[in-house]
């Protein structure tokens, strides 16, 4: 697995090959350069080269979509076999203060040759491939970007630089086909105000959509589709709320833009604007600009962080000589009148600190929005109130103020909730209005959020032209991080209980303790993966939580961050070595270390910045950072050496096992799995063992130390199910799914012999392995070669591998129909849809979901899959969880035990 640092990351299938994306960007930059002095002229007449679009409204048809790639491909793509039209790539919400963009990126591929092994396996599992060669392969991502409306030219430059008005850089528009009537979906008042400017600069028309309809459609989609979208925020503490899509309505949607609209939402397309106020974000910015001379909304918010409103606001204590007004329940620190002290103070405007003015103004407007929202909800009997709009923009003080207002006036009966994509509701709704992109049919398990490191996605004030290639990304990051700006140095939240109580209490903190997220979006890129499914054998998918360790505890968070940081230099060395140790590899290795460290720093300051955080998410982010800088398989050579060493001694191990009686052999096999699981390059303690002996010596030492009872020891119950008692012989399992872990001894000397025993008993075996590399974990691409080598020494494995299409000769003969299928039960390999030692069973590949439908035994092996995640998961079939604990803190916290304790947890089907 990946132990202590199960240092690998949930790399759920990335639909877009980053290297190809960078190459496409480089090609586009070259094309733009070649235009030379005609560049501006070309931009003004962009319609002349616009990509041809279908006359009817385009749509994204995700029916029968599936992951498609040759096993040699780094990043699998998605085939949309029923997709015939180009889809709209861009939608905007142009407000009075901000322009919000939602754009879709995709890429077409030429079809590579089908992989015969996968075809054989899919036919056996009943997965239809369709006619792959007849259709383009489309990958998809949704991006979120914002600009100030006053800087609309920057927005236009951004759209042009990415060719979003032409269908994106990925589109093939060099065939000379043009469309003089290209259209961009848009909503908000600016869709009317700036229509002529878009036509003049980009040669496109803005197709205007109703603002309220877009807001509601965007909110409904997010609440249904994004798992950690809604959250509460009280006293600086953010807590995510899971919304049941079947019990969402009705609710009140409060959109705080320049003004405020309050919308009662009763269902999809069913809503009514029931109230509103003209005192909103525009009021705050407008008055703030007049009173403080701030040049931007963000500057005004940042100013409020250093303010003390008591110099301007009149408090109850000011009226009653420092006393509370207990009779009506008002404390001395309650605001009696915003800006009330300015009446009696003999001061001019310049005598007041801008910081105090900004804070007082922010409290006044936020408090009143919260109060009016609750009264509106009360009028219609609504308990849920969702707040959105870029006035909030993740600002802790603003959310606390609104939350306390709602709690205070409702006496706790109503709850204020906020949305991570709060400012993009309208733009997202406009995007979806393009005649069904299919987004509303996607479910939570089909969307994967990523946080790439580089403009314009995370931090910084650069929106820019896009980064054209990897070198530009590295250069940008080196300069950016050296300045210690927003990514690496966010202002920390003050401890819970000391935040200003939103209009009721005076802030107890001063200086830079409050933090604004205005300049660093807390949303990532949404990868649309229609082929991810919920694992069908979960006993209760709604209550399933993969993460065993909750990092909401700051001490726990700090411990794991330290572990990951300490392991970073060694991982960088391995990654650089895997690429030949070149200067380019060293630079990319340094960039990877900077990027991941920046993410860790960001999350240490605000653990919920990227959604609900578990240890699996940290490991996922780390592996994703490696891939972002083109380190595809950092442990490739190490895995190969360990596989060769283990395969060399496998025949002797199989002979030893065959000499045993059935009961002794089963115990020895389980001991062997636990002993072999010690080989884990993600565990610091295990890495130290590598310096004390060869892989075989360590394996034998580990086996010799197997002493029962183990820390969790359900072996006897498992043995009874497998072998029965006395003369009563239970029927074998129909199909077993073996979630395998590490390369080398772990798979060769541990899991393959166990798989062989199950095959001997008449059980079909499916080896479930990573889709993408993660530390020394074995991948589904590597497994067939390992099985083929092992099969040279074992007839059981050879016949099963032939039946499962894992051996080339048998595979070809079976597919050609020239040979009858083997009578042996098959041994198959499927991808799990991940690139991490941890696995979230709410998001697995369609292949694994198909294989699971006839399975009645699951074996989860390794710390990542059986301890860090899924230790508490329950299944509709028998489940065995096997792992060696390779981290002292984990041993103490989860098992009340010690490092190298063994876990053998058997749970019969529910």
mmCIF file of N, CA, C and O in Angstrom, residues 103-139:
data_model
loop_
_atom_site.group_PDB
_atom_site.id
_atom_site.type_symbol
_atom_site.label_atom_id
_atom_site.label_comp_id
_atom_site.label_asym_id
_atom_site.label_seq_id
_atom_site.Cartn_x
_atom_site.Cartn_y
_atom_site.Cartn_z
ATOM 1 N N UNK A 103 -16.124 27.868 -18.495
ATOM 2 C CA UNK A 103 -15.827 27.371 -19.833
ATOM 3 C C UNK A 103 -15.436 25.900 -19.789
ATOM 4 O O UNK A 103 -14.965 25.382 -18.785
ATOM 5 N N UNK A 104 -15.704 25.267 -20.917
ATOM 6 C CA UNK A 104 -15.508 23.831 -21.059
ATOM 7 C C UNK A 104 -14.325 23.586 -21.976
ATOM 8 O O UNK A 104 -14.191 24.250 -23.006
ATOM 9 N N UNK A 105 -13.447 22.700 -21.604
ATOM 10 C CA UNK A 105 -12.325 22.356 -22.461
ATOM 11 C C UNK A 105 -12.409 20.886 -22.808
ATOM 12 O O UNK A 105 -12.764 20.058 -21.979
ATOM 13 N N UNK A 106 -12.080 20.580 -24.034
ATOM 14 C CA UNK A 106 -12.104 19.193 -24.475
ATOM 15 C C UNK A 106 -11.059 19.006 -25.559
ATOM 16 O O UNK A 106 -10.503 19.957 -26.079
ATOM 17 N N UNK A 107 -10.811 17.743 -25.907
ATOM 18 C CA UNK A 107 -9.838 17.471 -26.938
ATOM 19 C C UNK A 107 -10.254 16.222 -27.689
ATOM 20 O O UNK A 107 -10.756 15.263 -27.115
ATOM 21 N N UNK A 108 -10.065 16.221 -28.986
ATOM 22 C CA UNK A 108 -10.338 15.051 -29.805
ATOM 23 C C UNK A 108 -9.058 14.237 -29.970
ATOM 24 O O UNK A 108 -7.967 14.781 -30.042
ATOM 25 N N UNK A 109 -9.219 12.944 -30.025
ATOM 26 C CA UNK A 109 -8.082 12.038 -30.234
ATOM 27 C C UNK A 109 -8.339 11.174 -31.452
ATOM 28 O O UNK A 109 -9.478 10.871 -31.779
ATOM 29 N N UNK A 110 -7.274 10.752 -32.078
ATOM 30 C CA UNK A 110 -7.413 9.681 -33.058
ATOM 31 C C UNK A 110 -7.472 8.371 -32.285
ATOM 32 O O UNK A 110 -6.763 8.176 -31.307
ATOM 33 N N UNK A 111 -8.329 7.491 -32.729
ATOM 34 C CA UNK A 111 -8.516 6.232 -32.016
ATOM 35 C C UNK A 111 -7.275 5.348 -32.120
ATOM 36 O O UNK A 111 -6.770 5.095 -33.202
ATOM 37 N N UNK A 112 -6.786 4.902 -30.993
ATOM 38 C CA UNK A 112 -5.674 3.954 -31.003
ATOM 39 C C UNK A 112 -6.234 2.536 -31.105
ATOM 40 O O UNK A 112 -7.422 2.304 -30.915
ATOM 41 N N UNK A 113 -5.364 1.601 -31.387
ATOM 42 C CA UNK A 113 -5.811 0.217 -31.552
ATOM 43 C C UNK A 113 -6.391 -0.308 -30.253
ATOM 44 O O UNK A 113 -5.898 -0.024 -29.164
ATOM 45 N N UNK A 114 -7.440 -1.119 -30.371
ATOM 46 C CA UNK A 114 -8.049 -1.703 -29.178
ATOM 47 C C UNK A 114 -7.078 -2.665 -28.518
ATOM 48 O O UNK A 114 -6.330 -3.386 -29.177
ATOM 49 N N UNK A 115 -7.101 -2.656 -27.235
ATOM 50 C CA UNK A 115 -6.276 -3.585 -26.481
ATOM 51 C C UNK A 115 -7.030 -4.903 -26.356
ATOM 52 O O UNK A 115 -8.119 -4.964 -25.830
ATOM 53 N N UNK A 116 -6.420 -5.979 -26.849
ATOM 54 C CA UNK A 116 -7.130 -7.262 -26.931
ATOM 55 C C UNK A 116 -7.478 -7.806 -25.549
ATOM 56 O O UNK A 116 -8.536 -8.382 -25.339
ATOM 57 N N UNK A 117 -6.562 -7.636 -24.616
ATOM 58 C CA UNK A 117 -6.857 -8.144 -23.275
ATOM 59 C C UNK A 117 -8.078 -7.483 -22.697
ATOM 60 O O UNK A 117 -8.966 -8.133 -22.146
ATOM 61 N N UNK A 118 -8.151 -6.147 -22.803
ATOM 62 C CA UNK A 118 -9.293 -5.437 -22.248
ATOM 63 C C UNK A 118 -10.571 -5.800 -22.994
ATOM 64 O O UNK A 118 -11.637 -5.901 -22.405
ATOM 65 N N UNK A 119 -10.464 -5.991 -24.309
ATOM 66 C CA UNK A 119 -11.649 -6.355 -25.077
ATOM 67 C C UNK A 119 -12.181 -7.716 -24.625
ATOM 68 O O UNK A 119 -13.384 -7.900 -24.434
ATOM 69 N N UNK A 120 -11.277 -8.657 -24.430
ATOM 70 C CA UNK A 120 -11.685 -9.984 -23.977
ATOM 71 C C UNK A 120 -12.359 -9.911 -22.621
ATOM 72 O O UNK A 120 -13.409 -10.515 -22.388
ATOM 73 N N UNK A 121 -11.747 -9.155 -21.707
ATOM 74 C CA UNK A 121 -12.295 -9.035 -20.357
ATOM 75 C C UNK A 121 -13.664 -8.361 -20.386
ATOM 76 O O UNK A 121 -14.603 -8.784 -19.723
ATOM 77 N N UNK A 122 -13.798 -7.288 -21.189
ATOM 78 C CA UNK A 122 -15.068 -6.572 -21.241
ATOM 79 C C UNK A 122 -16.174 -7.430 -21.840
ATOM 80 O O UNK A 122 -17.322 -7.355 -21.411
ATOM 81 N N UNK A 123 -15.817 -8.232 -22.841
ATOM 82 C CA UNK A 123 -16.826 -9.122 -23.410
ATOM 83 C C UNK A 123 -17.295 -10.130 -22.372
ATOM 84 O O UNK A 123 -18.477 -10.441 -22.274
ATOM 85 N N UNK A 124 -16.351 -10.632 -21.566
ATOM 86 C CA UNK A 124 -16.726 -11.585 -20.528
ATOM 87 C C UNK A 124 -17.633 -10.939 -19.484
ATOM 88 O O UNK A 124 -18.553 -11.561 -18.967
ATOM 89 N N UNK A 125 -17.351 -9.664 -19.174
ATOM 90 C CA UNK A 125 -18.140 -8.967 -18.157
ATOM 91 C C UNK A 125 -19.412 -8.345 -18.725
ATOM 92 O O UNK A 125 -20.187 -7.748 -17.985
ATOM 93 N N UNK A 126 -19.577 -8.427 -20.027
ATOM 94 C CA UNK A 126 -20.800 -7.895 -20.621
ATOM 95 C C UNK A 126 -20.799 -6.396 -20.803
ATOM 96 O O UNK A 126 -21.864 -5.767 -20.804
ATOM 97 N N UNK A 127 -19.609 -5.798 -20.960
ATOM 98 C CA UNK A 127 -19.530 -4.359 -21.193
ATOM 99 C C UNK A 127 -19.453 -4.125 -22.697
ATOM 100 O O UNK A 127 -18.551 -4.615 -23.368
ATOM 101 N N UNK A 128 -20.387 -3.376 -23.221
ATOM 102 C CA UNK A 128 -20.414 -3.103 -24.655
ATOM 103 C C UNK A 128 -19.503 -1.926 -24.978
ATOM 104 O O UNK A 128 -19.584 -0.869 -24.366
ATOM 105 N N UNK A 129 -18.649 -2.117 -25.963
ATOM 106 C CA UNK A 129 -17.728 -1.059 -26.366
ATOM 107 C C UNK A 129 -18.294 -0.151 -27.444
ATOM 108 O O UNK A 129 -17.867 0.975 -27.597
ATOM 109 N N UNK A 130 -19.221 -0.687 -28.221
ATOM 110 C CA UNK A 130 -19.720 0.112 -29.334
ATOM 111 C C UNK A 130 -18.669 0.191 -30.437
ATOM 112 O O UNK A 130 -17.595 -0.400 -30.366
ATOM 113 N N UNK A 131 -18.967 0.908 -31.478
ATOM 114 C CA UNK A 131 -18.023 1.073 -32.588
ATOM 115 C C UNK A 131 -17.125 2.263 -32.306
ATOM 116 O O UNK A 131 -17.415 3.384 -32.663
ATOM 117 N N UNK A 132 -16.010 2.023 -31.672
ATOM 118 C CA UNK A 132 -15.173 3.111 -31.188
ATOM 119 C C UNK A 132 -14.583 3.943 -32.326
ATOM 120 O O UNK A 132 -14.378 5.130 -32.180
ATOM 121 N N UNK A 133 -14.297 3.330 -33.440
ATOM 122 C CA UNK A 133 -13.544 4.023 -34.476
ATOM 123 C C UNK A 133 -14.374 5.075 -35.195
ATOM 124 O O UNK A 133 -13.843 5.884 -35.929
ATOM 125 N N UNK A 134 -15.679 5.038 -35.020
ATOM 126 C CA UNK A 134 -16.548 5.928 -35.789
ATOM 127 C C UNK A 134 -16.759 7.284 -35.144
ATOM 128 O O UNK A 134 -17.408 8.142 -35.720
ATOM 129 N N UNK A 135 -16.243 7.498 -33.932
ATOM 130 C CA UNK A 135 -16.580 8.715 -33.220
ATOM 131 C C UNK A 135 -15.337 9.386 -32.651
ATOM 132 O O UNK A 135 -14.357 8.726 -32.338
ATOM 133 N N UNK A 136 -15.391 10.696 -32.493
ATOM 134 C CA UNK A 136 -14.298 11.385 -31.794
ATOM 135 C C UNK A 136 -14.332 11.049 -30.312
ATOM 136 O O UNK A 136 -15.374 10.694 -29.774
ATOM 137 N N UNK A 137 -13.191 11.130 -29.680
ATOM 138 C CA UNK A 137 -13.115 10.889 -28.241
ATOM 139 C C UNK A 137 -13.031 12.237 -27.554
ATOM 140 O O UNK A 137 -12.117 13.015 -27.816
ATOM 141 N N UNK A 138 -13.973 12.515 -26.701
ATOM 142 C CA UNK A 138 -14.041 13.825 -26.061
ATOM 143 C C UNK A 138 -13.754 13.688 -24.576
ATOM 144 O O UNK A 138 -14.359 12.877 -23.896
ATOM 145 N N UNK A 139 -12.820 14.470 -24.090
ATOM 146 C CA UNK A 139 -12.627 14.599 -22.661
ATOM 147 C C UNK A 139 -13.216 15.927 -22.244
ATOM 148 O O UNK A 139 -13.378 16.827 -23.068
#
